[in-house]
mmCIF file of C-alpha atoms in Angstrom:
data_model
loop_
_atom_site.group_PDB
_atom_site.id
_atom_site.type_symbol
_atom_site.label_atom_id
_atom_site.label_comp_id
_atom_site.label_asym_id
_atom_site.label_seq_id
_atom_site.Cartn_x
_atom_site.Cartn_y
_atom_site.Cartn_z
ATOM 1 C CA MET A 27 -153.196 -96.897 7.761
ATOM 2 C CA THR A 28 -154.887 -94.173 10.119
ATOM 3 C CA LYS A 29 -154.586 -95.400 13.826
ATOM 4 C CA HIS A 30 -157.959 -95.812 15.468
ATOM 5 C CA SER A 31 -156.589 -97.607 18.810
ATOM 6 C CA ASN A 32 -157.136 -95.920 22.391
ATOM 7 C CA LYS A 33 -154.200 -96.691 22.898
ATOM 8 C CA LYS A 34 -151.937 -92.824 23.806
ATOM 9 C CA SER A 35 -148.318 -92.986 21.746
ATOM 10 C CA ARG A 36 -145.425 -92.793 23.976
ATOM 11 C CA PHE A 37 -143.035 -89.972 23.387
ATOM 12 C CA VAL A 38 -139.457 -89.741 24.304
ATOM 13 C CA ILE A 39 -137.493 -86.425 23.994
ATOM 14 C CA LEU A 40 -134.014 -85.581 23.648
ATOM 15 C CA ILE A 41 -132.851 -82.125 24.385
ATOM 16 C CA SER A 42 -128.904 -80.516 24.842
ATOM 17 C CA GLY A 43 -130.105 -76.802 25.682
ATOM 18 C CA ARG A 44 -133.503 -75.125 26.417
ATOM 19 C CA GLY A 45 -135.840 -77.375 24.622
ATOM 20 C CA SER A 46 -138.055 -74.375 22.924
ATOM 21 C CA ASN A 47 -139.332 -77.653 20.508
ATOM 22 C CA MET A 48 -139.360 -79.559 22.966
ATOM 23 C CA GLN A 49 -141.423 -77.289 25.421
ATOM 24 C CA LYS A 50 -143.617 -76.264 22.120
ATOM 25 C CA ILE A 51 -144.462 -79.865 21.321
ATOM 26 C CA VAL A 52 -145.844 -80.358 24.974
ATOM 27 C CA GLU A 53 -147.545 -77.028 24.894
ATOM 28 C CA THR A 54 -149.565 -78.132 21.596
ATOM 29 C CA CYS A 55 -150.304 -81.391 22.927
ATOM 30 C CA LYS A 56 -151.934 -80.417 26.095
ATOM 31 C CA ASN A 57 -153.623 -77.672 24.444
ATOM 32 C CA GLU A 58 -154.858 -79.540 21.591
ATOM 33 C CA ASN A 59 -155.721 -82.493 23.799
ATOM 34 C CA TRP A 60 -153.473 -85.052 21.764
ATOM 35 C CA SER A 61 -153.865 -88.988 22.160
ATOM 36 C CA ALA A 62 -150.264 -88.674 23.683
ATOM 37 C CA ASP A 63 -147.858 -88.855 26.716
ATOM 38 C CA ILE A 64 -144.772 -87.352 26.336
ATOM 39 C CA SER A 65 -143.133 -89.893 28.964
ATOM 40 C CA ALA A 66 -139.781 -88.534 29.218
ATOM 41 C CA VAL A 67 -137.349 -85.649 28.182
ATOM 42 C CA ILE A 68 -133.413 -86.915 28.234
ATOM 43 C CA SER A 69 -130.661 -84.604 27.551
ATOM 44 C CA ASN A 70 -126.979 -84.805 27.259
ATOM 45 C CA ASN A 71 -126.207 -82.047 28.692
ATOM 46 C CA PRO A 72 -126.779 -81.437 32.629
ATOM 47 C CA ARG A 73 -127.131 -77.983 33.009
ATOM 48 C CA ALA A 74 -130.122 -77.713 30.123
ATOM 49 C CA SER A 75 -132.593 -75.453 31.041
ATOM 50 C CA GLY A 76 -134.920 -77.453 29.138
ATOM 51 C CA LEU A 77 -134.488 -80.035 31.882
ATOM 52 C CA ASP A 78 -135.787 -77.998 34.284
ATOM 53 C CA TRP A 79 -139.083 -77.233 32.787
ATOM 54 C CA ALA A 80 -139.675 -80.265 32.177
ATOM 55 C CA LYS A 81 -139.219 -81.263 35.807
ATOM 56 C CA ASP A 82 -141.749 -77.930 36.451
ATOM 57 C CA ASN A 83 -144.445 -79.555 34.478
ATOM 58 C CA ASN A 84 -144.503 -82.915 35.837
ATOM 59 C CA ILE A 85 -142.793 -85.028 33.231
ATOM 60 C CA ASN A 86 -139.873 -87.334 34.235
ATOM 61 C CA SER A 87 -136.111 -85.512 33.068
ATOM 62 C CA ILE A 88 -133.117 -86.895 32.887
ATOM 63 C CA SER A 89 -129.417 -86.025 32.399
ATOM 64 C CA LEU A 90 -126.680 -88.512 30.808
ATOM 65 C CA ASP A 91 -123.690 -85.877 30.589
ATOM 66 C CA SER A 92 -121.994 -86.581 27.738
ATOM 67 C CA SER A 93 -118.894 -84.724 28.462
ATOM 68 C CA SER A 94 -118.169 -87.860 31.104
ATOM 69 C CA TYR A 95 -118.447 -90.453 28.670
ATOM 70 C CA SER A 96 -114.766 -91.489 26.575
ATOM 71 C CA ASP A 97 -116.447 -94.194 25.127
ATOM 72 C CA ARG A 98 -118.809 -92.692 22.803
ATOM 73 C CA ASP A 99 -120.812 -96.605 22.398
ATOM 74 C CA LYS A 100 -121.413 -97.056 25.890
ATOM 75 C CA PHE A 101 -122.928 -93.212 25.880
ATOM 76 C CA ASP A 102 -124.978 -94.583 23.482
ATOM 77 C CA SER A 103 -125.679 -97.867 25.653
ATOM 78 C CA ASP A 104 -126.886 -95.732 28.583
ATOM 79 C CA LEU A 105 -129.198 -94.016 26.539
ATOM 80 C CA SER A 106 -130.608 -96.445 25.014
ATOM 81 C CA SER A 107 -131.373 -97.678 28.472
ATOM 82 C CA GLU A 108 -133.301 -95.300 29.399
ATOM 83 C CA ILE A 109 -134.969 -94.555 26.761
ATOM 84 C CA ASP A 110 -136.355 -98.173 26.912
ATOM 85 C CA LYS A 111 -137.635 -97.827 30.532
ATOM 86 C CA TYR A 112 -140.522 -95.750 28.916
ATOM 87 C CA SER A 113 -141.215 -98.276 25.889
ATOM 88 C CA PRO A 114 -142.015 -95.276 23.619
ATOM 89 C CA ASP A 115 -143.507 -95.040 20.240
ATOM 90 C CA TYR A 116 -140.997 -92.186 18.885
ATOM 91 C CA ILE A 117 -138.318 -90.704 19.875
ATOM 92 C CA LEU A 118 -138.441 -86.986 19.374
ATOM 93 C CA LEU A 119 -134.291 -85.008 18.458
ATOM 94 C CA ALA A 120 -135.698 -81.490 19.341
ATOM 95 C CA GLY A 121 -132.142 -79.912 19.367
ATOM 96 C CA PHE A 122 -130.708 -82.977 20.466
ATOM 97 C CA MET A 123 -126.807 -81.999 19.754
ATOM 98 C CA ARG A 124 -125.159 -84.957 19.434
ATOM 99 C CA ILE A 125 -124.727 -87.556 16.650
ATOM 100 C CA LEU A 126 -125.757 -91.036 17.436
ATOM 101 C CA GLY A 127 -123.987 -94.247 16.827
ATOM 102 C CA HIS A 128 -125.413 -96.394 13.806
ATOM 103 C CA SER A 129 -125.919 -99.601 16.620
ATOM 104 C CA PHE A 130 -128.582 -96.635 18.184
ATOM 105 C CA VAL A 131 -130.104 -95.773 15.389
ATOM 106 C CA LYS A 132 -130.417 -98.714 13.500
ATOM 107 C CA LYS A 133 -131.976 -100.487 16.788
ATOM 108 C CA TYR A 134 -134.751 -97.365 16.834
ATOM 109 C CA TYR A 135 -134.915 -96.635 12.914
ATOM 110 C CA GLY A 136 -138.369 -95.716 11.835
ATOM 111 C CA LYS A 137 -138.772 -94.715 15.681
ATOM 112 C CA LEU A 138 -136.042 -92.146 15.616
ATOM 113 C CA ILE A 139 -137.259 -88.091 14.594
ATOM 114 C CA ASN A 140 -134.967 -84.912 14.042
ATOM 115 C CA ILE A 141 -135.495 -81.653 13.044
ATOM 116 C CA HIS A 142 -132.782 -80.439 11.354
ATOM 117 C CA PRO A 143 -132.284 -76.525 10.320
ATOM 118 C CA SER A 144 -131.567 -76.398 7.214
ATOM 119 C CA LEU A 145 -133.820 -77.723 4.032
ATOM 120 C CA LEU A 146 -132.730 -81.274 3.417
ATOM 121 C CA PRO A 147 -130.149 -81.773 1.431
ATOM 122 C CA ALA A 148 -128.664 -78.324 1.805
ATOM 123 C CA PHE A 149 -126.729 -77.792 4.516
ATOM 124 C CA PRO A 150 -126.594 -80.742 6.646
ATOM 125 C CA GLY A 151 -124.122 -80.965 9.694
ATOM 126 C CA LEU A 152 -123.450 -76.940 11.300
ATOM 127 C CA ASN A 153 -123.333 -73.824 11.626
ATOM 128 C CA THR A 154 -126.359 -74.021 8.840
ATOM 129 C CA HIS A 155 -127.367 -70.227 9.162
ATOM 130 C CA SER A 156 -124.343 -68.859 8.611
ATOM 131 C CA ASN A 157 -123.738 -70.897 5.499
ATOM 132 C CA ALA A 158 -126.917 -70.053 4.101
ATOM 133 C CA ILE A 159 -125.917 -66.533 4.009
ATOM 134 C CA ALA A 160 -122.780 -67.303 3.107
ATOM 135 C CA SER A 161 -124.279 -68.811 -0.589
ATOM 136 C CA GLY A 162 -126.923 -65.938 -1.052
ATOM 137 C CA VAL A 163 -129.749 -68.257 -1.238
ATOM 138 C CA ARG A 164 -133.674 -66.385 -1.023
ATOM 139 C CA ILE A 165 -134.532 -69.386 1.080
ATOM 140 C CA HIS A 166 -134.158 -71.170 4.091
ATOM 141 C CA GLY A 167 -136.192 -72.676 6.748
ATOM 142 C CA CYS A 168 -136.203 -76.234 8.294
ATOM 143 C CA THR A 169 -136.410 -80.523 8.201
ATOM 144 C CA VAL A 170 -138.114 -82.958 9.998
ATOM 145 C CA HIS A 171 -137.275 -86.270 9.443
ATOM 146 C CA PHE A 172 -136.600 -90.154 10.570
ATOM 147 C CA VAL A 173 -133.066 -90.397 11.408
ATOM 148 C CA SER A 174 -131.218 -92.777 9.750
ATOM 149 C CA PRO A 175 -127.538 -93.725 9.885
ATOM 150 C CA GLU A 176 -126.156 -91.020 7.588
ATOM 151 C CA LEU A 177 -126.354 -87.803 8.748
ATOM 152 C CA ASP A 178 -128.470 -85.862 8.362
ATOM 153 C CA SER A 179 -130.383 -87.751 5.175
ATOM 154 C CA GLY A 180 -132.758 -89.499 6.808
ATOM 155 C CA PRO A 181 -136.303 -89.898 4.822
ATOM 156 C CA ILE A 182 -138.371 -86.438 4.836
ATOM 157 C CA ILE A 183 -141.251 -86.320 6.798
ATOM 158 C CA ALA A 184 -142.194 -82.540 6.384
ATOM 159 C CA GLN A 185 -140.049 -79.151 6.064
ATOM 160 C CA GLY A 186 -140.596 -75.313 6.535
ATOM 161 C CA TYR A 187 -139.333 -72.186 4.740
ATOM 162 C CA THR A 188 -138.751 -68.591 5.010
ATOM 163 C CA ASN A 189 -137.693 -65.938 2.968
ATOM 164 C CA VAL A 190 -134.223 -65.036 3.400
ATOM 165 C CA PHE A 191 -133.568 -61.519 3.347
ATOM 166 C CA THR A 192 -130.293 -58.853 2.227
ATOM 167 C CA HIS A 193 -130.050 -57.262 6.128
ATOM 168 C CA ASP A 194 -130.337 -60.832 7.596
ATOM 169 C CA THR A 195 -127.581 -62.217 10.235
ATOM 170 C CA VAL A 196 -127.630 -65.808 11.722
ATOM 171 C CA LYS A 197 -129.176 -64.492 15.011
ATOM 172 C CA THR A 198 -132.123 -63.165 13.083
ATOM 173 C CA LEU A 199 -132.591 -65.577 10.867
ATOM 174 C CA ALA A 200 -132.056 -68.297 13.544
ATOM 175 C CA GLU A 201 -134.605 -66.859 15.328
ATOM 176 C CA ARG A 202 -136.813 -66.808 12.093
ATOM 177 C CA VAL A 203 -136.338 -70.352 11.243
ATOM 178 C CA LEU A 204 -136.742 -71.505 15.565
ATOM 179 C CA MET A 205 -140.754 -69.234 15.086
ATOM 180 C CA VAL A 206 -140.878 -72.012 11.893
ATOM 181 C CA GLU A 207 -139.971 -75.313 13.778
ATOM 182 C CA HIS A 208 -142.267 -74.652 16.684
ATOM 183 C CA LYS A 209 -144.749 -74.900 14.067
ATOM 184 C CA VAL A 210 -143.274 -78.109 11.737
ATOM 185 C CA LEU A 211 -142.280 -80.332 14.627
ATOM 186 C CA PRO A 212 -145.044 -80.036 16.613
ATOM 187 C CA SER A 213 -147.168 -80.496 13.466
ATOM 188 C CA VAL A 214 -145.395 -83.903 12.612
ATOM 189 C CA ALA A 215 -145.715 -85.148 16.366
ATOM 190 C CA HIS A 216 -149.226 -84.530 16.041
ATOM 191 C CA TRP A 217 -149.001 -86.994 12.828
ATOM 192 C CA LEU A 218 -147.850 -89.313 14.483
ATOM 193 C CA THR A 219 -150.203 -89.382 17.429
ATOM 194 C CA LEU A 220 -152.913 -90.230 14.149
ATOM 195 C CA GLY A 221 -150.621 -93.328 12.971
ATOM 196 C CA GLU A 222 -150.341 -90.911 9.502
ATOM 197 C CA VAL A 223 -146.731 -90.695 8.849
ATOM 198 C CA THR A 224 -144.943 -94.343 8.070
ATOM 199 C CA LEU A 225 -142.298 -95.566 6.005
ATOM 200 C CA ASN A 226 -142.845 -97.559 2.651
ATOM 201 C CA ASN A 227 -140.943 -100.050 1.437
ATOM 202 C CA ASP A 228 -138.645 -97.947 -0.569
ATOM 203 C CA ASN A 229 -137.591 -96.455 2.893
ATOM 204 C CA LYS A 230 -139.382 -93.329 1.790
ATOM 205 C CA ALA A 231 -141.243 -91.304 4.358
ATOM 206 C CA ILE A 232 -145.412 -91.130 3.256
ATOM 207 C CA ILE A 233 -147.678 -88.623 4.491
ATOM 208 C CA LEU A 234 -151.472 -89.978 4.767
ATOM 209 C CA ASN A 235 -154.645 -88.283 4.869
ATOM 210 C CA ASP A 236 -153.233 -85.686 2.739
ATOM 211 C CA HIS A 237 -151.719 -83.475 5.123
ATOM 212 C CA ASN A 238 -149.649 -80.459 3.433
ATOM 213 C CA GLY A 239 -145.765 -81.124 4.593
ATOM 214 C CA LEU A 240 -144.854 -77.915 3.739
ATOM 215 C CA PHE A 241 -144.641 -74.872 5.617
ATOM 216 C CA TYR A 242 -144.339 -71.009 5.448
ATOM 217 C CA LEU A 243 -143.229 -68.379 7.874
#
């Protein structure tokens, strides 16, 4: 059901680099006056420029250097401890370049949202743009989905797409897909604040109020 409470939705956003998707969410949230609180931005890369941007915008910014952890479960545990300080309704993976363990994902299942730079189930994992060009597809894009223990296979909430042209390089295609991401992820985040995204008993994502889960650039 659509949420009618005055309670603000609390988000924690995970990044690994400049966090352009994170920035777009924060800016759109402010400009459109969402009932939401971006409680913290956390990065596994202490040199991520997105942390500085978050700090400059008065958002709690935390770094956990994943390269200093020899134990993957320990990193996940410490990350979970940081997240839990903010009691978020949702955790958004916005360019978070680290695979999270099964226990972590199961703990937050239904709250953990990722954006992946391909039209899943096509091209899971890395090198999506080069794989798209090499395969000869004419359409490419991004997918926002609930995170499941299986990599890049959770229930799909929304997708955005763009054409692939014969003259495209990995760089030009990546830039255009990023523009699509900047439309899709903030839209999904807004739907979440309205209580208009849910999982049914078959673990399929349901979007209420007839929102269109497909975007084109």
